[in-house]
């Protein structure tokens, strides 16, 4: 069903490198988001994964501040990890997916508009019992 398809996305994005300010250094990675599981790779053949995280572990999603994080779409905080991301295409679709995956309480006010209640329910229905991936 089209609804179910909305629980996954794949595409290119720029991400901050090891907690450094986004404007200082970014890496272009191919992101694959399926349910709560997000993996990123050096290329779209998915050959060399360089990282992964579980959206259920996110403690905060917010809009990056201007200045050092200018131009990015999202600041994602996970235990022991901070990632700043700029999506190359379909930023609204990515924001909707990730902001709907998490509890609304995790979202900063400007991002609450992207939290889709139906998609949130679909994620729980489809992936709610899946084991958390280790970051």
PDB file of C-alpha atoms in Angstrom:
ATOM      1  CA  UNK A   1       0.000   0.000   0.000  1.00  0.00           C
ATOM      2  CA  UNK A   2       1.169   3.586  -0.563  1.00  0.00           C
ATOM      3  CA  UNK A   3       0.952   4.198   3.195  1.00  0.00           C
ATOM      4  CA  UNK A   4       3.400   1.422   3.965  1.00  0.00           C
ATOM      5  CA  UNK A   5       5.836   2.721   1.357  1.00  0.00           C
ATOM      6  CA  UNK A   6       6.050   5.996   3.279  1.00  0.00           C
ATOM      7  CA  UNK A   7       7.890   4.261   6.142  1.00  0.00           C
ATOM      8  CA  UNK A   8      11.108   4.062   4.091  1.00  0.00           C
ATOM      9  CA  UNK A   9      13.214   6.458   2.034  1.00  0.00           C
ATOM     10  CA  UNK A  10      16.622   6.456   0.370  1.00  0.00           C
ATOM     11  CA  UNK A  11      18.715   9.303  -0.973  1.00  0.00           C
ATOM     12  CA  UNK A  12      21.757  11.528  -0.705  1.00  0.00           C
ATOM     13  CA  UNK A  13      22.467  13.935   2.134  1.00  0.00           C
ATOM     14  CA  UNK A  14      25.356  15.870   3.594  1.00  0.00           C
ATOM     15  CA  UNK A  15      26.156  15.090   7.215  1.00  0.00           C
ATOM     16  CA  UNK A  16      28.434  16.621   9.800  1.00  0.00           C
ATOM     17  CA  UNK A  17      31.608  14.701  10.540  1.00  0.00           C
ATOM     18  CA  UNK A  18      32.273  13.373  14.052  1.00  0.00           C
ATOM     19  CA  UNK A  19      30.540  16.237  15.821  1.00  0.00           C
ATOM     20  CA  UNK A  20      32.463  18.967  13.988  1.00  0.00           C
ATOM     21  CA  UNK A  21      30.438  22.048  12.951  1.00  0.00           C
ATOM     22  CA  UNK A  22      28.524  21.413   9.723  1.00  0.00           C
ATOM     23  CA  UNK A  23      30.098  24.383   7.918  1.00  0.00           C
ATOM     24  CA  UNK A  24      33.564  23.177   8.817  1.00  0.00           C
ATOM     25  CA  UNK A  25      33.238  19.707   7.372  1.00  0.00           C
ATOM     26  CA  UNK A  26      30.533  17.618   5.739  1.00  0.00           C
ATOM     27  CA  UNK A  27      30.441  14.182   4.222  1.00  0.00           C
ATOM     28  CA  UNK A  28      28.128  13.218   1.374  1.00  0.00           C
ATOM     29  CA  UNK A  29      26.433   9.950   2.229  1.00  0.00           C
ATOM     30  CA  UNK A  30      23.679   7.802   0.753  1.00  0.00           C
ATOM     31  CA  UNK A  31      21.051   7.383   3.455  1.00  0.00           C
ATOM     32  CA  UNK A  32      18.694   4.442   3.672  1.00  0.00           C
ATOM     33  CA  UNK A  33      15.871   4.831   6.169  1.00  0.00           C
ATOM     34  CA  UNK A  34      13.658   1.815   6.797  1.00  0.00           C
ATOM     35  CA  UNK A  35      11.306   1.921   9.730  1.00  0.00           C
ATOM     36  CA  UNK A  36      13.356   3.197  12.671  1.00  0.00           C
ATOM     37  CA  UNK A  37      16.630   1.973  11.227  1.00  0.00           C
ATOM     38  CA  UNK A  38      18.829   4.492   9.397  1.00  0.00           C
ATOM     39  CA  UNK A  39      22.054   3.449   7.671  1.00  0.00           C
ATOM     40  CA  UNK A  40      24.385   5.568   5.590  1.00  0.00           C
ATOM     41  CA  UNK A  41      26.863   4.569   2.945  1.00  0.00           C
ATOM     42  CA  UNK A  42      29.653   6.015   0.791  1.00  0.00           C
ATOM     43  CA  UNK A  43      27.683   5.228  -2.360  1.00  0.00           C
ATOM     44  CA  UNK A  44      24.256   4.179  -3.572  1.00  0.00           C
ATOM     45  CA  UNK A  45      25.353   0.586  -4.224  1.00  0.00           C
ATOM     46  CA  UNK A  46      25.160   0.219  -0.399  1.00  0.00           C
ATOM     47  CA  UNK A  47      28.561  -1.462  -0.458  1.00  0.00           C
ATOM     48  CA  UNK A  48      30.376   0.396   2.284  1.00  0.00           C
ATOM     49  CA  UNK A  49      28.281   1.416   5.274  1.00  0.00           C
ATOM     50  CA  UNK A  50      29.873   4.174   7.323  1.00  0.00           C
ATOM     51  CA  UNK A  51      27.272   4.441  10.068  1.00  0.00           C
ATOM     52  CA  UNK A  52      23.810   3.634  11.392  1.00  0.00           C
ATOM     53  CA  UNK A  53      21.410   4.698  14.096  1.00  0.00           C
ATOM     54  CA  UNK A  54      17.974   3.923  15.493  1.00  0.00           C
ATOM     55  CA  UNK A  55      15.464   6.791  15.402  1.00  0.00           C
ATOM     56  CA  UNK A  56      13.820   5.454  18.588  1.00  0.00           C
ATOM     57  CA  UNK A  57      16.984   6.401  20.472  1.00  0.00           C
ATOM     58  CA  UNK A  58      16.880  10.050  19.376  1.00  0.00           C
ATOM     59  CA  UNK A  59      16.573  12.395  22.343  1.00  0.00           C
ATOM     60  CA  UNK A  60      16.076  15.529  20.247  1.00  0.00           C
ATOM     61  CA  UNK A  61      15.313  16.618  16.686  1.00  0.00           C
ATOM     62  CA  UNK A  62      15.620  20.339  16.024  1.00  0.00           C
ATOM     63  CA  UNK A  63      16.386  22.903  13.355  1.00  0.00           C
ATOM     64  CA  UNK A  64      20.103  23.682  13.347  1.00  0.00           C
ATOM     65  CA  UNK A  65      21.151  27.161  14.477  1.00  0.00           C
ATOM     66  CA  UNK A  66      22.488  29.554  11.893  1.00  0.00           C
ATOM     67  CA  UNK A  67      26.201  30.186  12.025  1.00  0.00           C
ATOM     68  CA  UNK A  68      28.188  26.981  12.297  1.00  0.00           C
ATOM     69  CA  UNK A  69      25.267  24.801  11.238  1.00  0.00           C
ATOM     70  CA  UNK A  70      23.845  27.179   8.592  1.00  0.00           C
ATOM     71  CA  UNK A  71      22.133  25.591   5.610  1.00  0.00           C
ATOM     72  CA  UNK A  72      21.366  22.245   7.228  1.00  0.00           C
ATOM     73  CA  UNK A  73      17.853  20.864   7.725  1.00  0.00           C
ATOM     74  CA  UNK A  74      18.143  18.881  10.919  1.00  0.00           C
ATOM     75  CA  UNK A  75      20.085  18.489  14.142  1.00  0.00           C
ATOM     76  CA  UNK A  76      19.629  14.985  15.480  1.00  0.00           C
ATOM     77  CA  UNK A  77      20.806  14.135  19.000  1.00  0.00           C
ATOM     78  CA  UNK A  78      21.350  10.487  19.963  1.00  0.00           C
ATOM     79  CA  UNK A  79      23.124   9.042  23.012  1.00  0.00           C
ATOM     80  CA  UNK A  80      26.772  10.032  22.572  1.00  0.00           C
ATOM     81  CA  UNK A  81      26.217  11.355  19.054  1.00  0.00           C
ATOM     82  CA  UNK A  82      25.152  14.598  17.389  1.00  0.00           C
ATOM     83  CA  UNK A  83      24.463  14.617  13.647  1.00  0.00           C
ATOM     84  CA  UNK A  84      23.660  17.637  11.484  1.00  0.00           C
ATOM     85  CA  UNK A  85      22.072  16.760   8.138  1.00  0.00           C
ATOM     86  CA  UNK A  86      21.233  18.535   4.900  1.00  0.00           C
ATOM     87  CA  UNK A  87      19.069  16.446   2.564  1.00  0.00           C
ATOM     88  CA  UNK A  88      19.825  16.856  -1.159  1.00  0.00           C
ATOM     89  CA  UNK A  89      16.284  16.109  -2.336  1.00  0.00           C
ATOM     90  CA  UNK A  90      12.800  15.790  -0.847  1.00  0.00           C
ATOM     91  CA  UNK A  91      13.750  17.432   2.437  1.00  0.00           C
ATOM     92  CA  UNK A  92      10.071  17.648   3.412  1.00  0.00           C
ATOM     93  CA  UNK A  93       9.595  13.898   2.893  1.00  0.00           C
ATOM     94  CA  UNK A  94      12.674  13.105   4.994  1.00  0.00           C
ATOM     95  CA  UNK A  95      11.580  15.478   7.753  1.00  0.00           C
ATOM     96  CA  UNK A  96       8.081  14.005   7.726  1.00  0.00           C
ATOM     97  CA  UNK A  97       9.406  10.440   7.959  1.00  0.00           C
ATOM     98  CA  UNK A  98      11.912  11.051  10.757  1.00  0.00           C
ATOM     99  CA  UNK A  99       9.710  13.474  12.701  1.00  0.00           C
ATOM    100  CA  UNK A 100       6.853  10.973  12.514  1.00  0.00           C
ATOM    101  CA  UNK A 101       9.041   8.067  13.621  1.00  0.00           C
ATOM    102  CA  UNK A 102       9.815   9.692  16.953  1.00  0.00           C
ATOM    103  CA  UNK A 103       7.566  10.719  19.830  1.00  0.00           C
ATOM    104  CA  UNK A 104       6.291  14.261  19.371  1.00  0.00           C
ATOM    105  CA  UNK A 105       7.901  15.237  22.692  1.00  0.00           C
ATOM    106  CA  UNK A 106      11.346  14.755  21.115  1.00  0.00           C
ATOM    107  CA  UNK A 107      10.651  17.411  18.465  1.00  0.00           C
ATOM    108  CA  UNK A 108      11.548  21.076  18.760  1.00  0.00           C
ATOM    109  CA  UNK A 109       8.533  23.329  18.173  1.00  0.00           C
ATOM    110  CA  UNK A 110       9.268  24.243  14.512  1.00  0.00           C
ATOM    111  CA  UNK A 111       9.486  20.543  13.579  1.00  0.00           C
ATOM    112  CA  UNK A 112       6.193  19.484  15.185  1.00  0.00           C
ATOM    113  CA  UNK A 113       4.434  20.398  11.905  1.00  0.00           C
ATOM    114  CA  UNK A 114       6.172  17.404  10.280  1.00  0.00           C
ATOM    115  CA  UNK A 115       4.857  14.886  12.822  1.00  0.00           C
ATOM    116  CA  UNK A 116       2.159  12.895  11.012  1.00  0.00           C
ATOM    117  CA  UNK A 117      -0.074  10.950  13.406  1.00  0.00           C
ATOM    118  CA  UNK A 118      -1.097   8.352  10.799  1.00  0.00           C
ATOM    119  CA  UNK A 119       2.501   7.743   9.744  1.00  0.00           C
ATOM    120  CA  UNK A 120       3.547   7.496  13.407  1.00  0.00           C
ATOM    121  CA  UNK A 121       0.895   4.803  13.933  1.00  0.00           C
ATOM    122  CA  UNK A 122       1.950   3.005  10.748  1.00  0.00           C
ATOM    123  CA  UNK A 123       5.583   2.927  11.940  1.00  0.00           C
ATOM    124  CA  UNK A 124       4.567   1.394  15.262  1.00  0.00           C
ATOM    125  CA  UNK A 125       2.318  -1.138  13.519  1.00  0.00           C
ATOM    126  CA  UNK A 126       4.945  -2.151  10.984  1.00  0.00           C
ATOM    127  CA  UNK A 127       8.190  -1.841  12.955  1.00  0.00           C
ATOM    128  CA  UNK A 128       7.237  -1.389  16.608  1.00  0.00           C
ATOM    129  CA  UNK A 129       8.407  -4.860  17.570  1.00  0.00           C
ATOM    130  CA  UNK A 130      11.671  -4.738  15.604  1.00  0.00           C
ATOM    131  CA  UNK A 131      14.798  -4.975  17.750  1.00  0.00           C
ATOM    132  CA  UNK A 132      16.703  -1.773  18.304  1.00  0.00           C
ATOM    133  CA  UNK A 133      19.850  -1.597  16.226  1.00  0.00           C
ATOM    134  CA  UNK A 134      23.059  -0.878  18.067  1.00  0.00           C
ATOM    135  CA  UNK A 135      24.516   2.431  16.955  1.00  0.00           C
TER     136      UNK A 135
END
